[in-house]
Amino acid sequence: DTAVSQTPKYLVTQMGNDKSIKCEQNLGHDTMYWYKQDSKKFLKIMFSYNNKELIINETVPNRFSPKSPDKAHLNLHINSLELGDSAVYFCASSQGWGRGKPNTEAFFGQGTRLTVV
Amino acid sequence: GQNIDQPTEMTATEGAIVQINCTYQTSGFNGLFWYQQHAGEAPTFLSYNVLDGLEEKGRFSSFLSRSKGYSYLLLKELQMKDSASYLCAGSRAGGGNKLTFGTGTQLKVEL
């Protein structure tokens, strides 16, 4: 029973297309994230949601739009795909955040390898 | 902002001990995570240090010195399956539980 699952695992698409990646967690966590891992294996945060509310929005082109219909789901939609968007995108979740609460480890999904051609 | 530095690659022998260092410069530092990532797979949690000192968990231990901005991950009795990338990540106090990752240290365990 997968804790953090994302689909699809592989996505090959042409430049200019619009695509979505879906993520679901069954851990009951409050916080979900999207990370991007580039070809040099550098893992960088893109967005974070806590209970459906956006709390982190790094410097990401506005072609990327996250959507959280409920706290168990965080989807990522990408418009007008570019070659530089090719990377592995990881969804993750963790139990809560905020003042007075200890940081807790993030659990990652298996990743979506996006290739833009 | 945060800056995390760790060596790019290391090689060690099966059965040996290896120490992977990580230095960080960060504002609002709250704690330090270590993750393991095998090729083509998701990062998995190894350890979390928020106080100075050594945290031991089986063959893996992690150390933190907040005053020096320094951490290390110690792997004992190395096994071939320990060949992976080891990611050091600093977390920031306050909202978001944001992790800033280093580029990872690719460890190769040889016979």
Short mmCIF file of C-alpha atoms in Angstrom, two decimals:
data_model
loop_
_atom_site.label_atom_id
_atom_site.label_comp_id
_atom_site.label_asym_id
_atom_site.label_seq_id
_atom_site.Cartn_x
_atom_site.Cartn_y
_atom_site.Cartn_z
CA ASP A 1 0.00 0.00 0.00
CA THR A 2 1.96 2.98 -1.32
CA ALA A 3 2.23 5.94 1.05
CA VAL A 4 2.87 8.69 -1.51
CA SER A 5 1.91 7.83 -5.05
CA GLN A 6 2.27 9.95 -8.13
CA THR A 7 1.25 9.37 -11.71
CA PRO A 8 2.46 9.03 -14.32
CA LYS A 9 5.91 7.61 -13.64
CA TYR A 10 7.15 8.58 -17.09
CA LEU A 11 5.91 11.40 -19.28
CA VAL A 12 7.26 12.24 -22.72
CA THR A 13 5.70 15.19 -24.47
CA GLN A 14 6.37 17.86 -27.05
CA MET A 15 7.29 21.46 -26.41
CA GLY A 16 4.31 23.71 -26.00
CA ASN A 17 2.01 21.05 -24.63
CA ASP A 18 0.18 21.24 -21.29
CA LYS A 19 0.48 18.32 -18.88
CA SER A 20 -0.49 17.37 -15.34
CA ILE A 21 1.11 15.17 -12.71
CA LYS A 22 -1.05 13.81 -9.92
CA CYS A 23 -0.05 13.02 -6.35
CA GLU A 24 -1.88 11.37 -3.50
CA GLN A 25 -0.79 10.48 0.02
CA ASN A 26 -2.54 8.09 2.39
CA LEU A 27 -0.45 8.93 5.46
CA GLY A 28 -2.87 11.49 6.87
CA HIS A 29 -0.22 14.19 6.59
CA ASP A 30 -1.10 17.87 6.61
CA THR A 31 1.66 19.12 4.33
CA MET A 32 2.51 18.21 0.75
CA TYR A 33 5.31 19.36 -1.54
CA TRP A 34 6.55 19.37 -5.10
CA TYR A 35 10.28 19.08 -5.70
CA LYS A 36 12.20 19.19 -8.97
CA GLN A 37 15.38 17.14 -9.47
CA ASP A 38 17.44 18.20 -12.44
CA SER A 39 19.99 16.27 -14.49
CA LYS A 40 22.70 17.05 -11.93
CA LYS A 41 20.54 15.40 -9.26
CA PHE A 42 19.95 18.69 -7.46
CA LEU A 43 16.66 18.48 -5.57
CA LYS A 44 14.89 21.80 -5.20
CA ILE A 45 11.57 22.67 -3.63
CA MET A 46 8.92 24.24 -5.84
CA PHE A 47 5.74 24.41 -3.78
CA SER A 48 4.34 23.41 -0.42
CA TYR A 49 0.73 23.18 0.72
CA ASN A 50 -0.59 22.78 4.23
CA ASN A 51 -4.21 21.69 4.53
CA LYS A 52 -4.92 22.84 0.97
CA GLU A 53 -3.31 26.24 1.58
CA LEU A 54 -0.23 27.35 -0.38
CA ILE A 55 2.60 28.12 2.05
CA ILE A 56 5.74 27.92 -0.06
CA ASN A 57 6.02 29.19 -3.59
CA GLU A 58 9.61 29.32 -4.73
CA THR A 59 10.76 31.21 -7.78
CA VAL A 60 8.97 29.02 -10.27
CA PRO A 61 7.60 30.17 -13.65
CA ASN A 62 3.88 30.78 -13.49
CA ARG A 63 3.47 28.11 -16.17
CA PHE A 64 3.57 25.77 -13.15
CA SER A 65 0.35 25.74 -11.16
CA PRO A 66 -0.22 23.44 -8.20
CA LYS A 67 -3.72 22.49 -7.13
CA SER A 68 -4.77 20.85 -3.89
CA PRO A 69 -8.40 19.70 -3.90
CA ASP A 70 -7.97 18.24 -0.41
CA LYS A 71 -5.09 17.68 1.95
CA ALA A 72 -4.43 14.19 0.58
CA HIS A 73 -3.89 15.39 -2.99
CA LEU A 74 -1.53 17.84 -4.62
CA ASN A 75 -1.46 17.97 -8.39
CA LEU A 76 0.94 19.89 -10.60
CA HIS A 77 -0.15 21.36 -13.91
CA ILE A 78 2.41 22.68 -16.36
CA ASN A 79 1.46 24.89 -19.31
CA SER A 80 3.46 25.49 -22.47
CA LEU A 81 6.15 22.96 -21.66
CA GLU A 82 9.75 23.89 -22.49
CA LEU A 83 12.87 21.77 -23.01
CA GLY A 84 14.28 23.03 -19.70
CA ASP A 85 11.33 21.55 -17.83
CA SER A 86 12.74 18.07 -18.43
CA ALA A 87 13.53 16.67 -14.98
CA VAL A 88 12.25 14.28 -12.36
CA TYR A 89 9.43 15.76 -10.30
CA PHE A 90 8.93 14.39 -6.80
CA CYS A 91 5.85 14.78 -4.67
CA ALA A 92 6.32 14.49 -0.90
CA SER A 93 4.35 14.81 2.30
CA SER A 94 5.10 15.38 5.97
CA GLN A 95 3.19 15.64 9.22
CA GLY A 96 2.55 19.27 10.00
CA TRP A 97 4.70 22.37 10.24
CA GLY A 98 4.71 25.69 11.98
CA ARG A 99 5.88 27.43 15.09
CA GLY A 100 6.36 25.21 18.06
CA LYS A 101 6.09 22.06 16.00
CA PRO A 102 9.19 20.00 15.29
CA ASN A 103 10.10 19.45 11.72
CA THR A 104 9.27 15.96 10.60
CA GLU A 105 10.69 13.92 7.80
CA ALA A 106 9.20 14.09 4.35
CA PHE A 107 8.07 10.95 2.55
CA PHE A 108 8.65 11.04 -1.18
CA GLY A 109 6.74 9.55 -4.06
CA GLN A 110 8.56 7.54 -6.72
CA GLY A 111 8.97 10.52 -9.01
CA THR A 112 7.73 11.44 -12.47
CA ARG A 113 10.39 11.58 -15.14
CA LEU A 114 9.29 14.31 -17.53
CA THR A 115 11.00 14.52 -20.90
CA VAL A 116 10.13 17.40 -23.19
CA VAL A 117 11.13 16.90 -26.82
CA GLY B 1 18.95 31.88 2.30
CA GLN B 2 20.58 28.51 2.74
CA ASN B 3 23.75 27.02 1.28
CA ILE B 4 24.53 23.33 1.69
CA ASP B 5 27.90 21.86 0.67
CA GLN B 6 28.91 18.21 0.49
CA PRO B 7 31.42 16.23 -1.57
CA THR B 8 30.23 15.09 -4.96
CA GLU B 9 31.60 11.56 -4.89
CA MET B 10 33.17 9.10 -2.48
CA THR B 11 34.39 5.53 -2.83
CA ALA B 12 34.75 3.02 -0.01
CA THR B 13 35.30 -0.69 0.49
CA GLU B 14 32.71 -3.21 1.60
CA GLY B 15 32.91 -3.72 5.36
CA ALA B 16 34.64 -0.40 5.97
CA ILE B 17 33.42 2.82 7.60
CA VAL B 18 32.78 6.00 5.65
CA GLN B 19 32.02 9.53 6.81
CA ILE B 20 30.14 11.94 4.54
CA ASN B 21 30.52 15.57 5.58
CA CYS B 22 28.09 18.41 5.08
CA THR B 23 28.53 22.09 5.85
CA TYR B 24 25.72 24.59 5.83
CA GLN B 25 25.21 28.31 6.01
CA THR B 26 21.65 29.18 6.68
CA SER B 27 19.47 31.79 8.26
CA GLY B 28 16.84 30.50 10.64
CA PHE B 29 18.37 27.03 10.73
CA ASN B 30 16.18 24.55 12.52
CA GLY B 31 17.66 21.13 11.92
CA LEU B 32 19.45 18.87 9.49
CA PHE B 33 18.19 15.84 7.60
CA TRP B 34 20.02 13.07 5.80
CA TYR B 35 18.31 11.17 2.98
CA GLN B 36 19.45 8.20 0.89
CA GLN B 37 18.57 8.01 -2.79
CA HIS B 38 19.27 5.01 -4.98
CA ALA B 39 19.45 5.60 -8.73
CA GLY B 40 16.01 6.02 -10.24
CA GLU B 41 14.27 5.90 -6.89
CA ALA B 42 12.80 8.32 -4.36
CA PRO B 43 14.83 9.80 -1.52
CA THR B 44 14.25 7.96 1.76
CA PHE B 45 14.71 9.41 5.22
CA LEU B 46 17.78 8.36 7.23
CA SER B 47 18.16 10.78 10.14
CA TYR B 48 17.30 14.16 11.62
CA ASN B 49 19.46 16.20 13.99
CA VAL B 50 18.23 19.32 15.71
CA LEU B 51 20.51 19.33 18.77
CA ASP B 52 24.30 19.10 18.82
CA GLY B 53 25.66 15.61 19.10
CA LEU B 54 25.49 12.16 17.64
CA GLU B 55 22.32 10.27 16.74
CA GLU B 56 22.87 6.55 16.22
CA LYS B 57 20.55 4.31 14.28
CA GLY B 58 21.93 0.87 13.55
CA ARG B 59 24.78 1.04 11.05
CA PHE B 60 24.08 4.72 10.38
CA SER B 61 24.90 7.64 12.66
CA SER B 62 24.56 11.37 12.12
CA PHE B 63 26.32 14.20 13.92
CA LEU B 64 25.52 17.89 14.16
CA SER B 65 27.45 20.92 15.38
CA ARG B 66 25.25 24.00 15.15
CA SER B 67 28.06 26.37 16.16
CA LYS B 68 30.25 25.09 13.33
CA GLY B 69 27.51 24.67 10.75
CA TYR B 70 28.64 21.12 10.23
CA SER B 71 27.14 17.66 10.05
CA TYR B 72 28.31 14.24 9.02
CA LEU B 73 26.74 10.91 8.22
CA LEU B 74 28.68 7.87 9.34
CA LEU B 75 28.06 4.52 7.70
CA LYS B 76 29.55 1.44 9.33
CA GLU B 77 30.04 -2.10 8.02
CA LEU B 78 29.44 -0.94 4.50
CA GLN B 79 27.44 -3.17 2.21
CA MET B 80 27.19 -3.11 -1.55
CA LYS B 81 23.56 -1.98 -1.25
CA ASP B 82 24.76 1.22 0.46
CA SER B 83 25.94 2.46 -2.93
CA ALA B 84 23.63 5.44 -3.41
CA SER B 85 23.47 9.21 -3.27
CA TYR B 86 23.34 10.70 0.24
CA LEU B 87 21.55 14.02 0.47
CA CYS B 88 22.13 16.52 3.24
CA ALA B 89 19.21 18.91 3.76
CA GLY B 90 18.78 21.87 6.08
CA SER B 91 15.39 22.87 7.38
CA ARG B 92 14.37 26.39 8.19
CA ALA B 93 12.52 27.48 11.29
CA GLY B 94 9.07 28.90 10.76
CA GLY B 95 6.38 28.14 8.28
CA GLY B 96 6.64 25.66 5.54
CA ASN B 97 9.04 23.00 6.80
CA LYS B 98 11.12 23.88 3.78
CA LEU B 99 14.09 21.64 3.08
CA THR B 100 17.11 22.94 1.21
CA PHE B 101 19.09 20.06 -0.24
CA GLY B 102 22.75 19.80 -1.08
CA THR B 103 23.71 18.29 -4.42
CA GLY B 104 24.19 14.89 -2.80
CA THR B 105 27.25 12.69 -2.33
CA GLN B 106 27.40 9.71 -4.66
CA LEU B 107 28.86 6.84 -2.63
CA LYS B 108 30.26 3.83 -4.42
CA VAL B 109 30.96 0.73 -2.35
CA GLU B 110 33.50 -1.63 -3.87
CA LEU B 111 34.57 -5.16 -3.05
#
